[in-house]
Amino acid sequence: MRSHAGAPPSRRRFLALSAGGAVAGAAALSGCAMRVSTGVGGSGETVTVMVNSGDILPEQVQQAKKDLGIKISLVKYDITKLIAMLTSGDPPDLVRGVGAVDLPFFAARDVAEELDPYFARSAVLKLDDLDPVNDLWRFDGRTQGKGPRYGMAKDFSQDSMFWFNTAAFDKGGVDYPSETEPVTYEEWLDTAKRLVRRKKGQTTVFGGSFNGLTRATLLATMTASAGGSLFSDDFSRVDFTTPEARKALAWYLDYARTKVGPSLIQPDPNGWDGPTYQAGRMAMSNSGYWLGGMIGTDRKLAAVSRLAPAPVFAGGPRISACQGGTGLWMPRAAKNKDAAWRVFEWFFGEEPAKARASGGWGIPTLKSMRSLMPAQEDYQKRALKAQENELKHFSVVSFTPYSRADAVDALFNQIAPAAMNGQISVDALARRLNSAVNEQLKRGKEQVG
């Protein structure tokens, strides 16, 4: 449903953004169409790109000016500033976004440019070269993964895969997981219990970390792995009491209660898995292929690190989703669309894309660039083999357009600790989550209209 082409969206459409006050830096937007210009140029123009630090490097800005004749003006990603720019009708030309969770939210609010006509005439980004992960950036008005394209992922990982440290397994006398056949979630948790190390009541080595990129995407993905869906068919409600969602929730509660890894009731002092895994204080890390970019900087760690498939629930389908898919989208009200598209092509299909592909920090989203993934060292070959095998099991787990993942997480973070501490049951937690999250989704649906 389109708003009038000349009218910027109202602030009311974005109110759910601040629900619970949780808007993280991993946030973003997505893009929809007024009309497609017929120009192909852009040379001599300035394109404003709102991204996080490091997404586009200063030397790449210089390179773009030299190669494209376009000046890129970088603006630090800030959700509040972005909403203000969108509602004033003067947005950036390109904006950072997390495809898995941001795209449905912003596409439903009619602020993103439909990019199909641009892709159709591009000599750089060919549709048959796009990895299926780019379907995270599609939305047909109801379901993610179908319909027009609103953006593209710069790289990706299958985020339920996990890295494990063979030295920790050797020390604990535990057999290594297979690098091709998935363990069950129950087996993963049992292994984590055997590998956790404690001293004077304090955890000194985490047996494993399994938190996903957000709790919302983690539980949606795990529910799919149990054979169900966290959301109703129209994505307007969640139901944590279905057998599949309850199974996912119960498993995550067990993980938290047993304190084998970081959680709301046992935070990682480092704030995320990377430094803890690097320090040898985490036996398994639920981080996809991208963590290999960091692991590879330490040859000793790289030699003992292995990548394993996403776990499964016994009897459930083999699901290996991407919970991120960070990329760019173009606001409908962008002023320099042709020049912005040329920057888009360059970022996703030319030098910056090649540099990312060869760095090992993610899987390229153009199939033609897979050959650039690092495979010189033995550890790189092993990780690549495990990853290539896992690609066969990729699927889009659709997210609701009526809330942002951060806002759902804010509610989860308020409600779940009581269950993690054993004060309420898993069924009581499921009912409370249903009540709080569904109220939020109801408000979000009203805002979309």
Short mmCIF file of C-alpha atoms in Angstrom, two decimals:
data_model
loop_
_atom_site.label_atom_id
_atom_site.label_comp_id
_atom_site.label_asym_id
_atom_site.label_seq_id
_atom_site.Cartn_x
_atom_site.Cartn_y
_atom_site.Cartn_z
CA MET A 1 0.00 0.00 0.00
CA ARG A 2 1.69 3.17 -1.18
CA SER A 3 1.51 6.59 0.33
CA HIS A 4 1.30 9.60 -1.97
CA ALA A 5 4.63 9.88 -3.80
CA GLY A 6 5.24 13.44 -2.64
CA ALA A 7 4.37 12.93 1.02
CA PRO A 8 6.97 11.72 3.50
CA PRO A 9 5.86 8.98 5.91
CA SER A 10 4.51 10.13 9.24
CA ARG A 11 6.41 9.56 12.48
CA ARG A 12 3.48 7.43 13.65
CA ARG A 13 4.58 4.71 11.27
CA PHE A 14 7.85 4.30 13.16
CA LEU A 15 6.69 4.52 16.77
CA ALA A 16 7.24 0.81 17.43
CA LEU A 17 10.93 1.34 16.79
CA SER A 18 11.45 2.62 20.29
CA ALA A 19 9.29 -0.02 21.97
CA GLY A 20 11.16 -1.11 25.06
CA GLY A 21 13.88 1.40 24.29
CA ALA A 22 16.01 -1.20 22.56
CA VAL A 23 17.42 -0.01 19.27
CA ALA A 24 20.82 -1.54 18.66
CA GLY A 25 23.56 -0.61 16.24
CA ALA A 26 22.78 -3.68 14.19
CA ALA A 27 19.62 -1.90 13.09
CA ALA A 28 18.64 -0.67 9.66
CA LEU A 29 16.05 0.15 7.04
CA SER A 30 14.89 -0.91 3.67
CA GLY A 31 13.86 0.64 0.30
CA CYS A 32 10.44 1.11 -1.93
CA ALA A 33 9.61 2.91 -5.26
CA MET A 34 8.27 6.19 -6.45
CA ARG A 35 9.45 5.80 -10.04
CA VAL A 36 12.61 4.54 -11.69
CA SER A 37 14.65 7.17 -13.46
CA THR A 38 15.86 6.28 -16.93
CA GLY A 39 19.31 7.83 -16.48
CA VAL A 40 22.39 5.68 -15.99
CA GLY A 41 24.93 8.31 -15.00
CA GLY A 42 25.67 9.89 -11.69
CA SER A 43 29.19 11.11 -12.41
CA GLY A 44 29.94 14.32 -10.56
CA GLU A 45 27.13 13.79 -8.06
CA THR A 46 27.27 13.26 -4.30
CA VAL A 47 25.65 10.17 -2.78
CA THR A 48 24.93 10.20 0.95
CA VAL A 49 25.32 6.78 2.55
CA MET A 50 24.29 6.09 6.15
CA VAL A 51 26.42 3.22 7.47
CA ASN A 52 28.34 2.04 10.51
CA SER A 53 32.00 2.80 10.91
CA GLY A 54 34.03 0.35 8.80
CA ASP A 55 31.21 -0.57 6.40
CA ILE A 56 32.79 1.66 3.73
CA LEU A 57 36.43 2.56 4.33
CA PRO A 58 37.89 6.04 3.66
CA GLU A 59 40.17 4.62 0.96
CA GLN A 60 37.12 3.08 -0.74
CA VAL A 61 35.43 6.49 -0.76
CA GLN A 62 38.53 7.83 -2.58
CA GLN A 63 38.47 4.87 -4.96
CA ALA A 64 34.80 5.46 -5.77
CA LYS A 65 35.49 9.08 -6.62
CA LYS A 66 38.31 8.01 -8.93
CA ASP A 67 36.52 5.04 -10.56
CA LEU A 68 32.91 6.27 -10.64
CA GLY A 69 33.32 10.04 -10.54
CA ILE A 70 30.86 10.04 -7.63
CA LYS A 71 31.55 11.57 -4.23
CA ILE A 72 30.35 9.39 -1.34
CA SER A 73 29.38 11.31 1.78
CA LEU A 74 29.32 8.98 4.80
CA VAL A 75 26.83 9.59 7.61
CA LYS A 76 27.07 7.57 10.84
CA TYR A 77 24.16 5.17 11.16
CA ASP A 78 21.73 6.39 13.80
CA ILE A 79 18.17 5.09 13.91
CA THR A 80 16.72 8.24 15.48
CA LYS A 81 18.41 10.49 12.94
CA LEU A 82 17.30 8.21 10.12
CA ILE A 83 13.64 8.32 11.17
CA ALA A 84 13.85 12.12 11.39
CA MET A 85 15.37 12.28 7.88
CA LEU A 86 12.74 9.90 6.47
CA THR A 87 9.83 11.77 8.00
CA SER A 88 11.18 15.15 6.85
CA GLY A 89 11.39 13.84 3.28
CA ASP A 90 15.17 14.29 3.06
CA PRO A 91 16.68 10.83 3.66
CA PRO A 92 20.16 9.52 2.78
CA ASP A 93 20.50 8.01 -0.71
CA LEU A 94 21.52 4.59 0.65
CA VAL A 95 21.06 3.17 4.15
CA ARG A 96 22.54 0.24 6.05
CA GLY A 97 20.05 -2.49 6.94
CA VAL A 98 19.90 -5.99 8.43
CA GLY A 99 17.90 -7.94 5.86
CA ALA A 100 16.68 -10.70 8.16
CA VAL A 101 14.83 -8.40 10.54
CA ASP A 102 14.70 -4.84 9.17
CA LEU A 103 13.44 -5.37 5.65
CA PRO A 104 9.82 -6.42 6.41
CA PHE A 105 9.43 -3.60 8.94
CA PHE A 106 10.51 -0.83 6.61
CA ALA A 107 9.05 -2.21 3.38
CA ALA A 108 5.65 -2.47 5.10
CA ARG A 109 5.95 1.21 6.07
CA ASP A 110 6.39 2.14 2.40
CA VAL A 111 9.67 4.03 2.68
CA ALA A 112 11.90 1.78 0.54
CA GLU A 113 12.52 1.83 -3.19
CA GLU A 114 11.64 -1.29 -5.17
CA LEU A 115 14.88 -2.19 -6.92
CA ASP A 116 13.70 -4.81 -9.44
CA PRO A 117 13.83 -2.37 -12.41
CA TYR A 118 17.41 -1.43 -11.47
CA PHE A 119 18.49 -5.07 -11.19
CA ALA A 120 16.81 -5.83 -14.53
CA ARG A 121 19.08 -3.44 -16.42
CA SER A 122 22.28 -3.92 -14.39
CA ALA A 123 25.36 -5.26 -16.13
CA VAL A 124 27.03 -5.79 -12.73
CA LEU A 125 24.37 -7.44 -10.54
CA LYS A 126 22.71 -10.26 -12.48
CA LEU A 127 19.67 -11.96 -10.97
CA ASP A 128 20.96 -15.45 -11.75
CA ASP A 129 24.17 -14.62 -9.86
CA LEU A 130 22.40 -13.59 -6.64
CA ASP A 131 22.77 -16.02 -3.74
CA PRO A 132 19.39 -17.09 -2.29
CA VAL A 133 20.26 -15.18 0.93
CA ASN A 134 19.32 -12.02 -0.96
CA ASP A 135 15.70 -13.20 -0.73
CA LEU A 136 15.84 -11.83 2.83
CA TRP A 137 15.61 -8.46 1.06
CA ARG A 138 12.31 -9.34 -0.69
CA PHE A 139 8.82 -8.62 0.64
CA ASP A 140 5.46 -9.08 -1.09
CA GLY A 141 3.44 -7.02 1.37
CA ARG A 142 2.96 -9.93 3.75
CA THR A 143 5.78 -12.46 3.58
CA GLN A 144 9.53 -11.99 3.58
CA GLY A 145 11.43 -13.92 0.91
CA LYS A 146 8.90 -13.28 -1.87
CA GLY A 147 7.98 -10.31 -4.05
CA PRO A 148 10.02 -7.22 -5.03
CA ARG A 149 13.65 -6.73 -4.01
CA TYR A 150 14.32 -3.82 -1.69
CA GLY A 151 18.04 -4.25 -1.08
CA MET A 152 20.89 -6.73 -1.05
CA ALA A 153 23.16 -8.38 1.53
CA LYS A 154 26.86 -7.48 1.42
CA ASP A 155 27.88 -10.88 2.80
CA PHE A 156 26.33 -13.44 5.12
CA SER A 157 26.68 -16.46 7.36
CA GLN A 158 24.35 -19.26 8.37
CA ASP A 159 24.15 -18.09 11.94
CA SER A 160 23.07 -21.28 13.70
CA MET A 161 26.32 -23.01 12.72
CA PHE A 162 28.89 -23.19 15.51
CA TRP A 163 32.66 -23.10 15.89
CA PHE A 164 34.33 -25.46 18.34
CA ASN A 165 37.78 -25.58 19.89
CA THR A 166 39.28 -29.07 19.58
CA ALA A 167 41.75 -28.34 22.40
CA ALA A 168 38.83 -27.87 24.83
CA PHE A 169 37.26 -31.12 23.60
CA ASP A 170 40.57 -32.99 24.01
CA LYS A 171 40.97 -31.63 27.53
CA GLY A 172 37.44 -32.72 28.43
CA GLY A 173 37.78 -36.11 26.75
CA VAL A 174 34.78 -35.38 24.52
CA ASP A 175 34.43 -36.54 20.89
CA TYR A 176 34.36 -33.82 18.24
CA PRO A 177 31.07 -33.03 16.50
CA SER A 178 30.83 -33.90 12.79
CA GLU A 179 31.68 -31.10 10.37
CA THR A 180 29.03 -32.30 7.91
CA GLU A 181 26.23 -34.02 9.87
CA PRO A 182 24.29 -31.98 12.44
CA VAL A 183 24.11 -32.82 16.12
CA THR A 184 20.76 -32.43 17.84
CA TYR A 185 20.16 -29.45 20.10
CA GLU A 186 19.99 -31.89 23.01
CA GLU A 187 23.41 -33.33 22.09
CA TRP A 188 24.88 -29.82 21.77
CA LEU A 189 23.66 -28.90 25.26
CA ASP A 190 24.91 -32.18 26.74
CA THR A 191 28.36 -31.51 25.24
CA ALA A 192 28.33 -27.95 26.62
CA LYS A 193 27.53 -29.35 30.10
CA ARG A 194 30.55 -31.68 29.85
CA LEU A 195 32.91 -28.92 28.69
CA VAL A 196 31.96 -26.11 31.07
CA ARG A 197 34.62 -25.35 33.70
CA ARG A 198 33.87 -23.72 37.05
CA LYS A 199 35.98 -22.52 39.94
CA LYS A 200 34.61 -21.32 43.30
CA GLY A 201 31.13 -20.93 41.83
CA GLN A 202 32.38 -18.89 38.86
CA THR A 203 32.37 -20.11 35.26
CA THR A 204 35.95 -20.00 33.99
CA VAL A 205 35.34 -21.68 30.61
CA PHE A 206 31.95 -21.57 28.89
CA GLY A 207 30.94 -24.98 27.55
CA GLY A 208 29.22 -23.22 24.67
CA SER A 209 27.40 -20.07 23.63
CA PHE A 210 24.08 -20.24 21.78
CA ASN A 211 22.27 -16.91 21.60
CA GLY A 212 21.79 -16.10 17.91
CA LEU A 213 22.06 -12.54 16.62
CA THR A 214 18.87 -11.61 18.48
CA ARG A 215 16.68 -13.75 20.74
CA ALA A 216 13.77 -13.05 18.40
CA THR A 217 15.55 -14.51 15.35
CA LEU A 218 17.06 -17.34 17.41
CA LEU A 219 13.66 -18.51 18.65
CA ALA A 220 12.01 -18.03 15.24
CA THR A 221 14.77 -20.14 13.64
CA MET A 222 14.68 -22.81 16.35
CA THR A 223 10.88 -23.06 16.08
CA ALA A 224 11.30 -23.63 12.33
CA SER A 225 13.88 -26.33 13.17
CA ALA A 226 11.24 -28.02 15.33
CA GLY A 227 8.89 -28.02 12.32
CA GLY A 228 6.70 -25.04 13.17
CA SER A 229 6.46 -21.26 12.93
CA LEU A 230 6.74 -18.73 15.74
CA PHE A 231 4.40 -16.38 13.84
CA SER A 232 0.82 -16.76 12.61
CA ASP A 233 0.30 -17.03 8.84
CA ASP A 234 -0.20 -13.27 8.52
CA PHE A 235 2.71 -12.50 10.92
CA SER A 236 0.42 -10.45 13.18
CA ARG A 237 0.84 -12.73 16.22
CA VAL A 238 3.36 -14.99 17.94
CA ASP A 239 2.49 -18.19 19.77
CA PHE A 240 5.13 -19.60 22.11
CA THR A 241 2.68 -22.27 23.35
CA THR A 242 2.61 -24.36 20.16
CA PRO A 243 4.53 -27.66 20.60
CA GLU A 244 7.32 -26.47 18.26
CA ALA A 245 7.79 -22.99 19.77
CA ARG A 246 7.55 -24.41 23.30
CA LYS A 247 10.27 -26.94 22.43
CA ALA A 248 12.57 -24.12 21.27
CA LEU A 249 11.78 -21.99 24.31
CA ALA A 250 12.25 -24.89 26.74
CA TRP A 251 15.63 -25.72 25.20
CA TYR A 252 16.82 -22.13 25.47
CA LEU A 253 15.65 -21.98 29.10
CA ASP A 254 17.60 -25.18 29.86
CA TYR A 255 20.65 -23.63 28.22
CA ALA A 256 20.34 -20.54 30.44
CA ARG A 257 19.44 -22.39 33.65
CA THR A 258 22.37 -24.81 33.43
CA LYS A 259 24.73 -21.81 33.03
CA VAL A 260 26.91 -23.57 30.47
CA GLY A 261 27.16 -20.36 28.45
CA PRO A 262 26.43 -16.63 28.42
CA SER A 263 22.83 -15.51 28.94
CA LEU A 264 20.76 -12.78 30.57
CA ILE A 265 21.50 -14.31 33.99
CA GLN A 266 25.18 -15.00 33.25
CA PRO A 267 26.47 -12.27 30.92
CA ASP A 268 29.76 -12.64 29.07
CA PRO A 269 32.07 -9.96 30.52
CA ASN A 270 33.32 -9.28 26.97
CA GLY A 271 29.81 -8.62 25.69
CA TRP A 272 30.10 -11.05 22.77
CA ASP A 273 31.67 -14.40 21.88
CA GLY A 274 34.67 -13.21 19.85
CA PRO A 275 37.19 -12.19 22.55
CA THR A 276 36.05 -15.01 24.89
CA TYR A 277 36.48 -17.69 22.22
CA GLN A 278 39.81 -16.16 21.23
CA ALA A 279 41.02 -16.33 24.83
CA GLY A 280 40.28 -20.08 25.03
CA ARG A 281 37.44 -19.48 27.48
CA MET A 282 34.64 -20.82 25.29
CA ALA A 283 34.55 -24.37 23.88
CA MET A 284 31.77 -23.74 21.31
CA SER A 285 30.46 -20.52 19.79
CA ASN A 286 27.15 -20.30 17.91
CA SER A 287 28.61 -17.93 15.30
CA GLY A 288 28.54 -18.64 11.59
CA TYR A 289 31.34 -18.64 9.03
CA TRP A 290 32.01 -14.90 9.54
CA LEU A 291 33.77 -15.51 12.89
CA GLY A 292 36.50 -17.27 10.89
CA GLY A 293 37.74 -13.83 9.85
CA MET A 294 38.69 -13.18 13.47
CA ILE A 295 39.83 -16.74 14.21
CA GLY A 296 42.18 -16.62 11.21
CA THR A 297 44.16 -13.72 12.71
CA ASP A 298 45.50 -16.14 15.37
CA ARG A 299 47.24 -19.11 13.72
CA LYS A 300 47.35 -21.13 16.93
CA LEU A 301 43.60 -20.70 17.49
CA ALA A 302 42.85 -21.33 13.82
CA ALA A 303 44.67 -24.68 13.98
CA VAL A 304 42.33 -25.99 16.71
CA SER A 305 39.07 -24.39 15.46
CA ARG A 306 36.43 -26.23 13.44
CA LEU A 307 33.09 -25.15 11.94
CA ALA A 308 30.07 -27.44 12.41
CA PRO A 309 26.53 -27.48 10.96
CA ALA A 310 23.50 -25.91 12.60
CA PRO A 311 21.96 -28.31 15.15
CA VAL A 312 18.57 -29.93 14.54
CA PHE A 313 15.70 -31.09 16.71
CA ALA A 314 15.20 -34.85 16.49
CA GLY A 315 12.56 -35.48 13.83
CA GLY A 316 12.55 -31.84 12.69
CA PRO A 317 13.72 -30.43 9.33
CA ARG A 318 17.32 -29.39 8.75
CA ILE A 319 17.14 -25.58 8.83
CA SER A 320 20.22 -23.39 8.50
CA ALA A 321 19.10 -19.78 8.31
CA CYS A 322 20.83 -16.41 8.13
CA GLN A 323 19.81 -14.16 11.01
CA GLY A 324 21.64 -11.13 9.58
CA GLY A 325 22.20 -10.45 5.88
CA THR A 326 23.37 -6.87 6.46
CA GLY A 327 23.39 -4.71 3.36
CA LEU A 328 21.99 -1.50 1.88
CA TRP A 329 18.63 -0.21 0.73
CA MET A 330 17.52 2.94 -1.07
CA PRO A 331 14.82 5.19 0.43
CA ARG A 332 11.91 6.01 -1.86
CA ALA A 333 12.49 9.72 -1.33
CA ALA A 334 16.23 9.57 -2.16
CA LYS A 335 17.25 12.50 -4.35
CA ASN A 336 20.08 10.88 -6.37
CA LYS A 337 18.74 7.46 -7.29
CA ASP A 338 20.80 6.84 -10.44
CA ALA A 339 24.05 7.81 -8.76
CA ALA A 340 23.00 5.84 -5.66
CA TRP A 341 22.36 2.75 -7.77
CA ARG A 342 25.81 3.09 -9.36
CA VAL A 343 27.33 3.16 -5.85
CA PHE A 344 25.11 0.19 -4.94
CA GLU A 345 26.49 -1.79 -7.93
CA TRP A 346 30.05 -0.85 -7.02
CA PHE A 347 29.60 -1.78 -3.34
CA PHE A 348 27.96 -5.15 -4.02
CA GLY A 349 29.56 -6.21 -7.29
CA GLU A 350 32.94 -4.56 -7.73
CA GLU A 351 36.09 -3.85 -5.67
CA PRO A 352 34.56 -3.59 -2.16
CA ALA A 353 32.72 -6.89 -2.72
CA LYS A 354 35.89 -8.63 -3.89
CA ALA A 355 37.81 -7.36 -0.85
CA ARG A 356 35.09 -8.65 1.52
CA ALA A 357 34.93 -12.03 -0.21
CA SER A 358 38.65 -12.65 0.17
CA GLY A 359 38.71 -11.61 3.85
CA GLY A 360 36.86 -14.62 5.29
CA TRP A 361 34.44 -12.47 7.29
CA GLY A 362 31.39 -13.72 5.39
CA ILE A 363 30.11 -15.58 2.34
CA PRO A 364 29.84 -13.38 -0.77
CA THR A 365 26.27 -12.78 -1.91
CA LEU A 366 27.20 -13.12 -5.59
CA LYS A 367 27.77 -16.78 -6.47
CA SER A 368 30.45 -15.75 -8.97
CA MET A 369 32.62 -14.47 -6.10
CA ARG A 370 32.68 -17.71 -4.10
CA SER A 371 36.02 -18.60 -5.66
CA LEU A 372 37.54 -15.61 -3.82
CA MET A 373 36.82 -17.08 -0.37
CA PRO A 374 40.09 -17.84 1.46
CA ALA A 375 41.24 -21.44 0.98
CA GLN A 376 45.05 -21.28 1.14
CA GLU A 377 45.55 -22.71 4.64
CA ASP A 378 44.33 -26.10 5.88
CA TYR A 379 42.00 -24.52 8.46
CA GLN A 380 40.47 -22.33 5.73
CA LYS A 381 39.91 -25.36 3.50
CA ARG A 382 38.20 -27.21 6.37
CA ALA A 383 35.90 -24.31 7.23
CA LEU A 384 35.08 -23.73 3.57
CA LYS A 385 34.22 -27.40 3.04
CA ALA A 386 31.88 -27.38 6.06
CA GLN A 387 30.32 -24.12 4.87
CA GLU A 388 29.81 -25.26 1.27
CA ASN A 389 28.07 -28.39 2.52
CA GLU A 390 25.81 -26.27 4.75
CA LEU A 391 24.72 -23.95 1.92
CA LYS A 392 22.49 -26.75 0.64
CA HIS A 393 20.36 -26.38 3.76
CA PHE A 394 19.82 -22.62 3.66
CA SER A 395 16.28 -21.29 3.88
CA VAL A 396 14.66 -17.95 4.67
CA VAL A 397 12.91 -17.90 8.05
CA SER A 398 10.48 -15.02 7.59
CA PHE A 399 10.17 -12.30 10.24
CA THR A 400 7.18 -10.13 11.12
CA PRO A 401 6.82 -6.68 9.51
CA TYR A 402 5.02 -5.39 12.61
CA SER A 403 7.95 -5.04 15.00
CA ARG A 404 11.70 -4.80 15.02
CA ALA A 405 13.71 -7.66 16.51
CA ASP A 406 15.30 -5.28 19.02
CA ALA A 407 11.89 -4.30 20.36
CA VAL A 408 10.86 -7.98 20.75
CA ASP A 409 14.19 -8.63 22.50
CA ALA A 410 13.54 -5.78 24.93
CA LEU A 411 10.34 -7.53 26.06
CA PHE A 412 12.07 -10.92 26.21
CA ASN A 413 14.86 -9.44 28.34
CA GLN A 414 12.32 -8.11 30.84
CA ILE A 415 10.24 -11.29 31.10
CA ALA A 416 12.64 -14.23 30.64
CA PRO A 417 15.06 -13.88 33.60
CA ALA A 418 12.36 -15.02 36.06
CA ALA A 419 12.04 -18.29 34.11
CA MET A 420 15.81 -18.63 33.75
CA ASN A 421 16.14 -18.31 37.53
CA GLY A 422 13.49 -21.00 38.06
CA GLN A 423 10.84 -18.64 39.46
CA ILE A 424 8.27 -19.35 36.72
CA SER A 425 7.71 -22.33 34.42
CA VAL A 426 8.32 -22.51 30.69
CA ASP A 427 4.54 -22.49 30.13
CA ALA A 428 4.10 -19.37 32.26
CA LEU A 429 6.92 -17.72 30.31
CA ALA A 430 5.29 -18.69 26.99
CA ARG A 431 1.97 -17.11 28.08
CA ARG A 432 3.64 -13.91 29.29
CA LEU A 433 5.66 -13.57 26.08
CA ASN A 434 2.52 -14.10 23.99
CA SER A 435 0.70 -11.37 25.90
CA ALA A 436 3.51 -8.78 25.70
CA VAL A 437 4.75 -9.45 22.17
CA ASN A 438 1.25 -9.71 20.66
CA GLU A 439 0.31 -6.35 22.17
CA GLN A 440 3.38 -4.88 20.49
CA LEU A 441 2.56 -6.55 17.14
CA LYS A 442 -1.02 -5.25 17.37
CA ARG A 443 0.28 -1.67 17.74
CA GLY A 444 2.72 -2.22 14.87
CA LYS A 445 -0.03 -3.50 12.59
CA GLU A 446 -2.20 -0.48 13.41
CA GLN A 447 0.70 1.83 12.48
CA VAL A 448 1.14 0.14 9.12
CA GLY A 449 -2.56 0.53 8.54
#
